[in-house]
Amino acid sequence: MKLLLDRPKVVALTHCSNVTGVVHPVEELIAEIRAACDATIVLDAAQSLPHQRISVRELDVDFMAFSMHKMLGPTGVGCLFGRSELLAALRPLTVGGGMVDWVDLDGSVDRRIPFKFETGTPAIASVIGCAAAIRYLEALDAPQRHQHERELCAALRSSASRRTCTTRSRRSRASIGRWTNC
């Protein structure tokens, strides 16, 4: 937390590592950040959100990003939750049709959030697919799903421990799964 002494404007946290599967104690980290500085907190929940519900109010994050393909949805759809007042202060990175209410020679009037960030034609079919994926995940029994994940991880560890490795060079080895939380 020494870096917080420099009073950064933004702190980005990964909720769950996509390499090791470690779920970081973001509640504690966010509390430490809030106590040390007034940085905007961005949470990457791409790996964790498919496995658990997350309350952005309880976590006290300013932004949370996730990707729908990690939640069994279509590819190409990313989601960004943001506090309204912070989103209102942001300017779009790109411009295009559908994001303004009015344009004339003197300027333009942005549409309200979230439309001011949606340039061009929205991915309507993909968003409908995302809704179906969310309904599917919400219908699953969470304790049963977590037990199934633990069983799959145990089977992976058991099989991998019995496997003999004939490769001499570490550089030619590849990871076959995550080992944490098994």
Backbone as a ProteinNet text record, in pm:
[ID]
protein_1_A
[PRIMARY]
MKLLLDRPKVVALTHCSNVTGVVHPVEELIAEIRAACDATIVLDAAQSLPHQRISVRELDVDFMAFSMHKMLGPTGVGCLFGRSELLAALRPLTVGGGMVDWVDLDGSVDRRIPFKFETGTPAIASVIGCAAAIRYLEALDAPQRHQHERELCAALRSSASRRTCTTRSRRSRASIGRWTNC
[TERTIARY]
80.5	0	85.3	217.3	305.3	270.6	226.1	193.1	78.4	-7.1	-119.6	-74	47	99.9	122.7	137.8	154.2	20.6	-87.6	-222.7	-261.5	-269.4	-305.7	-448.8	-477	-612.2	-702	-644.2	-720.6	-645	-719	-662.4	-748.4	-683.9	-753.6	-721	-825.2	-810.4	-866.6	-800.6	-852.4	-917.5	-1044.9	-1115.1	-1064.9	-1048.5	-1004.6	-903.4	-789.6	-685.7	-726.9	-708.8	-737.7	-619.9	-510.6	-394.9	-397	-413.4	-404.6	-539.4	-643.2	-773.7	-788.6	-686.5	-693	-799.3	-888.4	-987.3	-928.6	-904.6	-839.1	-938	-891.5	-978.7	-1011.1	-1091.7	-1114.7	-1187	-1269.6	-1336.6	-1234.2	-1133.7	-1028.1	-943	-908.2	-825.1	-895.6	-1025	-1101.8	-1107.3	-1127.8	-1130.2	-996.1	-885.8	-753.1	-732.9	-779	-764.2	-845.7	-969.5	-1057.1	-997.6	-933.6	-873.7	-747.7	-677	-548.7	-558.2	-656.7	-662.9	-803.5	-824.2	-956.4	-957.3	-880	-868.9	-1001.1	-1023.3	-1133.4	-1095	-1186.2	-1156.5	-1229.6	-1150.9	-1203.9	-1180.9	-1286.9	-1277.5	-1297.7	-1201.8	-1214.1	-1278.3	-1404	-1477.8	-1503.5	-1427.2	-1450.9	-1441.7	-1346.7	-1328.3	-1418.7	-1458	-1533.4	-1684.7	-1733.8	-1878.3	-1954.2	-1897.8	-1970.6	-1989.9	-1909.6	-1912	-1979.4	-2004.3	-2065.6	-2133.3	-2230	-2293.6	-2206.7	-2206.2	-2125.9	-2214.8	-2213.1	-2286.8	-2189.7	-2205.7	-2116	-2137.6	-2258.4	-2284.2	-2208.9	-2215.8	-2145.7	-1994.3	-1944.3	-1799.5	-1749.5	-1837.3	-1800	-1697	-1720.6	-1634.2	-1698.5	-1615.3	-1664.9	-1701.3	-1622.2	-1647	-1623.3	-1699.4	-1676.5	-1694	-1594.9	-1598.5	-1605.5	-1677.6	-1681.7	-1716	-1692.2	-1712.9	-1818.8	-1913.1	-2023.4	-1981.4	-1877.1	-1840.9	-1789.5	-1741.7	-1700.9	-1822	-1938.5	-2063.1	-2152.1	-2089.4	-2159	-2241.7	-2215.3	-2287.1	-2207.9	-2260.9	-2193.1	-2061.8	-1971.3	-1846.8	-1872.9	-1781.8	-1790.4	-1871.9	-1922.7	-2000.7	-1927.9	-1885	-1824	-1916.9	-1914.8	-2003.8	-1920.7	-1964.8	-1900	-2007	-2003.9	-2086.5	-2008.1	-2075.7	-2008.9	-2106.2	-2055.4	-2138.5	-2183.7	-2311	-2369.9	-2291.3	-2251.3	-2181	-2044.3	-1979.8	-1850.5	-1867.9	-1970.3	-1997.9	-2035.1	-2110.8	-2152	-2031.6	-1925.4	-1806.8	-1715.6	-1736.9	-1652	-1695.8	-1599.3	-1626.2	-1608.3	-1690.4	-1675.3	-1540.9	-1486.3	-1360.7	-1381.8	-1497.7	-1529.9	-1662.7	-1686.7	-1813.9	-1879.2	-2010.5	-2083.8	-2232.5	-2306.2	-2451.2	-2511.1	-2618.1	-2692.2	-2648.8	-2538.8	-2489.6	-2520.9	-2581	-2616	-2764.7	-2821.5	-2961.4	-2973.2	-2870.8	-2879.7	-2740.6	-2727.1	-2601.2	-2633.2	-2557.2	-2567.5	-2429	-2419.1	-2289.5	-2221.6	-2299	-2242.9	-2199	-2235.8	-2197.3	-2296.6	-2299.8	-2389.9	-2437.5	-2543.8	-2598.6	-2593.1	-2516.3	-2505	-2637.1	-2658.5	-2772.1	-2739	-2838.4	-2815.5	-2735.1	-2680.4	-2605.2	-2704.1	-2675.4	-2549	-2535.4	-2638.5	-2641.5	-2530.9	-2481	-2376.2	-2245.5	-2233.9	-2113.8	-2134.1	-2252	-2284.7	-2279.8	-2167.2	-2155.5	-2202.8	-2275	-2320	-2433.9	-2457.3	-2567.4	-2532.6	-2618.7	-2591	-2594.8	-2526.4	-2525	-2650	-2764.5	-2893.9	-2905.1	-2873.2	-2884.2	-2790.1	-2671.7	-2576.5	-2626.5	-2686.3	-2737.8	-2853.8	-2937.6	-3045.8	-2985.3	-2879	-2808.7	-2749.1	-2701.2	-2645.7	-2753.5	-2871.5	-2982.2	-3015.6	-3013	-3039.9	-2931.8	-2806.4	-2697	-2710.6	-2746.6	-2764.4	-2879.5	-2989.8	-3102.5	-3060.8	-2982.8	-2935	-2849.6	-2752.9	-2665.2	-2742.4	-2838.4	-2917.8	-3004.2	-3043	-3128.3	-3050.8	-2917.9	-2837.6	-2833	-2826	-2813.1	-2667.2	-2641.4	-2503.5	-2423.4	-2474.5	-2395.5	-2364	-2461.1	-2438.4	-2333.2	-2337.7	-2239.9	-2100	-2088.8	-1957.3	-1903.1	-1990.9	-1948	-1898.8	-1968.7	-1927.4	-1790.9	-1768.1	-1638.4	-1527.7	-1554.7	-1454.1	-1423.6	-1527.3	-1507	-1425.8	-1454.3	-1376.9	-1231.3	-1209.4	-1073	-999.1	-1065.4	-1003.3	-968.4	-1056.8	-1029	-909.1	-900.2	-787.6	-658	-659.2	-537.6	-495.8	-591.4	-561.7	-501.4	-561.9	-512	-376	-359.7	-233	-119.5	-149.6	-43.7	3.7	-81.2	-42.8	29.3	24.9	84.1	235.5	310.1	454.5	490.5	585.7	629	762.4	766.6	889.7	965	910.2	974.1	1089.8	1202.8	1319.4	1321.8	1267.1	1273.9	1145.9	1158.9	1042.1	973.2	1048.7	990.4	890.9	899.6	808.2	687.2	668.7	553.3	441.9	319.5	204	115.6	47.1	-45.8	-167	-219.3	-338.8	-459.8	-445.2	-561.1	-517.1	-615	-582.8	-584.3	-496.5	-480.7	-533.5	-549.5	-595.1	-743.7	-791.6	-932	-983.8	-894.2	-938	-946.6
-119.9	0	127.1	109.2	225.6	313.1	252.2	328.4	425.9	396.9	486	618.3	621.4	746.4	850.8	804.6	896.7	953.4	914.6	962.8	947.4	823.2	801.1	847.1	880.6	922.1	801.1	689.1	567.9	447.6	354.9	227.3	117.8	29.7	-82.2	-210.6	-287.2	-412.8	-527.6	-641.4	-763.4	-844.9	-877.3	-953.2	-1097.1	-1158.6	-1297.8	-1309.6	-1368	-1382.5	-1484.1	-1448.1	-1544.6	-1640	-1620.1	-1708.2	-1813.4	-1768.6	-1860.9	-1897.8	-1817.8	-1842.8	-1785.3	-1715.8	-1657.4	-1548.1	-1556.3	-1451.3	-1357.1	-1234	-1136.8	-1078.6	-1042.2	-984.6	-838	-816.9	-680.5	-593.7	-652.7	-572.6	-502	-578.5	-522.6	-422.5	-456.4	-367.7	-234.9	-241.8	-119.1	-32.3	-93	-16.8	52.2	-18.1	42.1	158.3	139.6	246.2	368.4	347.3	458.7	533.4	460.2	524.2	603.1	559.7	621.2	736.6	731.5	835.6	841.7	936.7	952.4	905.8	803.5	752.4	690.7	698.7	626.9	480	392.3	249.1	177	104.1	25.2	-121.9	-201.1	-343.6	-424.3	-511.4	-605.7	-732.2	-754.3	-869.9	-975.2	-970.2	-1061	-1207.8	-1240.8	-1380.6	-1423.6	-1330.1	-1367	-1360.7	-1268.3	-1248.2	-1372.2	-1453.5	-1574.4	-1674.1	-1662.7	-1760	-1709.7	-1581.1	-1527	-1394.1	-1361.8	-1230.7	-1127.2	-1007.6	-899.3	-777.5	-719.7	-597.1	-479.9	-397.6	-282.6	-182	-177	-85.8	-131.2	-261.2	-312.1	-301	-323.4	-314.7	-171.4	-76.1	65	91.9	30.5	58.5	167.8	239.5	345.4	291.1	195.2	129.6	-19.7	-99.7	-243.4	-288.5	-359.8	-407.3	-559.6	-610.4	-754.5	-781.8	-904.9	-944.6	-1054.1	-1040.3	-1136.1	-1273.9	-1286.7	-1421.8	-1506.6	-1443.4	-1518	-1567.3	-1510.1	-1547.5	-1631	-1699.4	-1786.9	-1710	-1581.4	-1498.9	-1485.6	-1408.7	-1388.4	-1311	-1332.8	-1257.5	-1115.4	-1027	-891.1	-794.7	-840.3	-752	-736.7	-615.1	-583	-489.4	-497	-414.2	-332.7	-209.2	-122	-59.9	-95.4	-27.2	93.5	204.5	322.5	407.9	475.2	569.2	679.2	715.6	811.7	941.1	995.7	1124.4	1113.3	997.2	977.7	953.2	876.4	855	985.4	1069.4	1197	1286	1272.3	1355.6	1303.9	1180.8	1122.5	1166.8	1177.6	1204.7	1074.6	1047.8	925.6	921.7	801.5	785.1	793.9	748.9	752.6	824	869.8	935.8	868.4	877.8	817.7	829.1	778.5	788.4	728.8	788.4	736.3	787.1	859.4	901.8	1046.7	1118.6	1258	1280.3	1375.2	1412.7	1519	1604.6	1717.2	1757.3	1788.2	1838.2	1955.8	2064.9	2177.8	2239.6	2351.9	2414.7	2464	2484.6	2535.6	2425.9	2302.2	2194.2	2080.9	2006.4	1891.6	1875.5	1799.9	1767.9	1615.9	1570	1426.6	1367.5	1241.3	1168.9	1135	1090.4	1054.6	924.1	899.3	777.2	660.1	549.3	503.8	532.5	590.2	604.9	693.5	785.9	874.1	799.2	677.6	596.9	490.5	482.6	380	440.5	424.8	479.4	376.3	423.4	334.8	244.8	143.7	50.6	-42.3	-51.2	-142.6	-288.5	-372.5	-516.8	-578.4	-551.2	-588.3	-737.7	-820	-965.2	-1015.8	-959.2	-1000.6	-966.4	-849.6	-808.8	-898.9	-938.1	-1032.8	-1165.8	-1209.6	-1330.8	-1318.6	-1199.6	-1175.5	-1191.4	-1139.1	-1152.1	-1299.2	-1378.4	-1522.3	-1589.8	-1551.8	-1609.6	-1574.3	-1450	-1408.2	-1485.4	-1499.9	-1577.8	-1722	-1780.4	-1917.6	-1927.3	-1837.1	-1841.3	-1817.6	-1726.7	-1700.1	-1819.3	-1901.3	-2016.5	-2134.3	-2132.7	-2242.4	-2236.1	-2352	-2361	-2333.5	-2221.3	-2178.1	-2280.5	-2333	-2431.6	-2556.3	-2602.1	-2718.9	-2688.4	-2568.9	-2530.1	-2522.2	-2464.6	-2455.7	-2594.4	-2684.6	-2821.5	-2889.4	-2869.1	-2926.9	-2871.8	-2741.2	-2680.9	-2742.5	-2764.1	-2826.5	-2969.7	-3043.2	-3180.9	-3184.2	-3093.7	-3086.1	-3052.7	-2961.3	-2921	-3037.3	-3108.8	-3224.4	-3331.8	-3355.4	-3454.3	-3410.7	-3282.1	-3230.3	-3249	-3214.1	-3227.7	-3373.4	-3461	-3602.7	-3659.8	-3629.7	-3680.5	-3620.3	-3491.8	-3426.5	-3478.8	-3513.2	-3561.8	-3701.6	-3776	-3910.3	-3906.5	-3793.9	-3780.3	-3762.4	-3835.4	-3817.7	-3715.5	-3633.5	-3528.2	-3569.5	-3575.2	-3615.6	-3496.6	-3377.8	-3259.2	-3216.7	-3190.5	-3147.8	-2997.1	-2923.3	-2777.5	-2720.4	-2632.5	-2567.4	-2475.5	-2419.2	-2325.8	-2394	-2522.6	-2590.2	-2649.4	-2615.1	-2661.9	-2557.9	-2604.1	-2512.8	-2547.3	-2447.9	-2468	-2545.4	-2635.7	-2711	-2674.7	-2587	-2546.4	-2465.1	-2409.9	-2332.4	-2423	-2396.3	-2484.8	-2424.6	-2298.4	-2233	-2254.9	-2253.3	-2270.8	-2410.4	-2507.6	-2645.6	-2721.8
0	0	0	-14	-22	-141.8	-249.8	-370.2	-346.2	-250.6	-221.3	-161.7	-106.6	-51.3	-160	-285.2	-398.2	-444.8	-377.5	-405.7	-552.7	-600.1	-740.4	-767.7	-891.4	-930.1	-950.2	-997.3	-1025.2	-969.9	-907.5	-864.2	-926.8	-1001.7	-1065.6	-990.7	-960.7	-887.6	-970.7	-963.2	-1024.3	-913.8	-929.9	-827.3	-822.4	-939.9	-946.7	-1059.9	-1031.3	-1132.3	-1237.7	-1364.9	-1470.4	-1491.6	-1420.1	-1431.5	-1320.7	-1196.6	-1082.9	-1023.3	-1050.5	-990.7	-851.2	-802	-668.2	-666.1	-567.2	-546.1	-442	-484.5	-397.6	-296.7	-178.1	-74.5	-105.9	-209.7	-257.7	-155.2	-69.2	32.8	120.5	164.5	249.3	171.7	49.4	-32.2	-58.4	-88.5	-115	10	125.5	251.7	275.1	247.2	263.5	166.4	43	-56.8	-15.4	25	66.1	185.6	277.1	394.3	358.6	255	221.8	122.4	31.9	-71.5	-131	-218.7	-279.6	-425.6	-455.8	-592.5	-639.2	-767.9	-831.2	-834.6	-792.1	-785.5	-897.6	-978.1	-1088.6	-1056	-1060.9	-1031.3	-1158.2	-1189.6	-1300.3	-1243.8	-1280	-1228	-1335.7	-1444.5	-1556.7	-1515.6	-1428.8	-1391.2	-1275.4	-1191.1	-1070.9	-1088.5	-1167.2	-1177.6	-1226.7	-1315.2	-1354.4	-1240	-1135.9	-1026.7	-900	-892.1	-771.4	-802.1	-719.9	-731.9	-662.8	-719.7	-664.4	-646.7	-527.5	-501.3	-510.1	-612.6	-626.8	-514.6	-460.6	-347.3	-223	-195.1	-76.7	-91.8	-212.6	-234	-237.5	-268.7	-275.1	-384.9	-503.6	-618.4	-702.9	-776.2	-863.4	-1001.1	-1048.9	-1176.8	-1161.3	-1235.3	-1239.9	-1384.5	-1434.4	-1572.2	-1574.9	-1674.6	-1696.5	-1842	-1882.3	-2020.4	-2025.5	-2115.4	-2119.3	-2166.6	-2248.5	-2292.4	-2176	-2069.8	-1950.5	-1871.8	-1902.4	-1834.9	-1927.3	-2023.6	-2118.4	-2220.4	-2232.4	-2329.5	-2458.1	-2551.1	-2679.3	-2661.9	-2757.3	-2756.3	-2805.7	-2772.8	-2823.2	-2739.2	-2623.6	-2537.4	-2404.6	-2378.2	-2250.7	-2175.7	-2045.7	-1963.9	-1865.9	-1845.5	-1749.1	-1661.6	-1533.2	-1434.8	-1390.9	-1372	-1319.6	-1241.4	-1142.4	-1067.5	-1163.4	-1154	-1248.4	-1258.2	-1144.2	-1147.5	-1214	-1202.2	-1267.7	-1417.2	-1453.6	-1595.3	-1664.6	-1596.1	-1654.7	-1685	-1606.6	-1626.3	-1737.5	-1782.2	-1886.1	-2025.2	-2113.9	-2254.3	-2331.1	-2429.5	-2509.5	-2582.9	-2597.9	-2670.6	-2820.9	-2866.7	-3008.9	-3026.6	-3147.4	-3175.1	-3294.7	-3297.9	-3408.6	-3386.4	-3481.3	-3477.4	-3352.3	-3306.4	-3192.2	-3057.1	-3048.6	-2916.9	-2885.3	-2979.1	-2954	-2981	-2908.1	-2931.2	-3039	-3048.6	-3140.8	-3186.1	-3315.6	-3370.6	-3461.1	-3443.7	-3536.5	-3550.8	-3617.7	-3642.6	-3515.4	-3410.1	-3284.7	-3187.5	-3215.2	-3124.2	-3126	-3015.7	-3005.4	-2861.4	-2846.8	-2715	-2699.8	-2600.6	-2575.6	-2529.4	-2564	-2507.8	-2363	-2290.4	-2150.2	-2142.5	-2026.4	-1999.1	-2001	-2059.7	-2117.3	-2267	-2327	-2472.5	-2527.1	-2445.5	-2496.6	-2522.9	-2471.3	-2493.8	-2602	-2657.8	-2758	-2897.1	-2965.5	-3100.3	-3202.1	-3300.4	-3407.5	-3364	-3444.5	-3420.4	-3305.2	-3204.5	-3092.4	-3136.8	-3063.2	-3089.5	-3027	-3088	-3029.6	-3004.7	-3103.5	-3087.1	-2977.4	-2970.6	-2867	-2727.8	-2713.1	-2582.4	-2540.7	-2635.2	-2604.9	-2560.3	-2627.2	-2586	-2447.2	-2414	-2279.1	-2173.2	-2201	-2105.6	-2082.6	-2188.4	-2174.9	-2090.1	-2110.4	-2032.1	-1884	-1855.4	-1715.7	-1651.6	-1722.8	-1668.4	-1641.1	-1729.8	-1711.2	-1584.9	-1569.8	-1452.8	-1323.5	-1327.1	-1206.3	-1166.8	-1263	-1234.5	-1175.2	-1189.1	-1135	-983	-921.7	-776.9	-740.4	-673.5	-646.4	-565.1	-452.5	-378.1	-461.6	-540.5	-625.3	-732.2	-789.6	-891.7	-830.9	-710.9	-646.4	-612.2	-569.4	-540.2	-667.9	-778	-907	-949	-930.6	-962.9	-878.3	-748.5	-660.7	-706	-745.4	-792.5	-921.6	-1014.5	-1138.6	-1110.1	-1018.5	-983.5	-917.8	-830	-764.1	-866.6	-963.2	-1067.8	-1152.1	-1183.2	-1259.6	-1183.3	-1054.9	-974.1	-962.5	-941.6	-926.8	-1055	-1165.6	-1293.9	-1327.5	-1303	-1335	-1247.4	-1122	-1032.3	-1072.6	-1140.5	-1186.4	-1321	-1387.1	-1521	-1508.9	-1589	-1588.6	-1695.2	-1661.7	-1753.2	-1813.4	-1944.6	-2011.4	-2069.3	-2055.5	-2110.9	-2022.1	-2082.4	-2006.1	-1984.2	-2076.3	-2067.7	-2008.8	-1909.4	-1849.6	-1949.8	-2042.8	-2138.5	-2231.9	-2250.8	-2342.6	-2270.1	-2143.1	-2066.9	-2071.1	-2058.5	-2057.3	-1939	-1889.7	-1780.2	-1829.5	-1746.7	-1785.7	-1701.9	-1607	-1526.5	-1407	-1340.7	-1221.4	-1100.8	-1003.9	-890.3	-761.5	-758	-635.9	-617.9	-497.7	-462.9	-494.1	-506.9	-533	-402.7
[MASK]
++++++++++++++++++++++++++++++++++++++++++++++++++++++++++++++++++++++++++++++++++++++++++++++++++++++++++++++++++++++++++++++++++++++++++++++++++++++++++++++++++++++++++++++++++++++

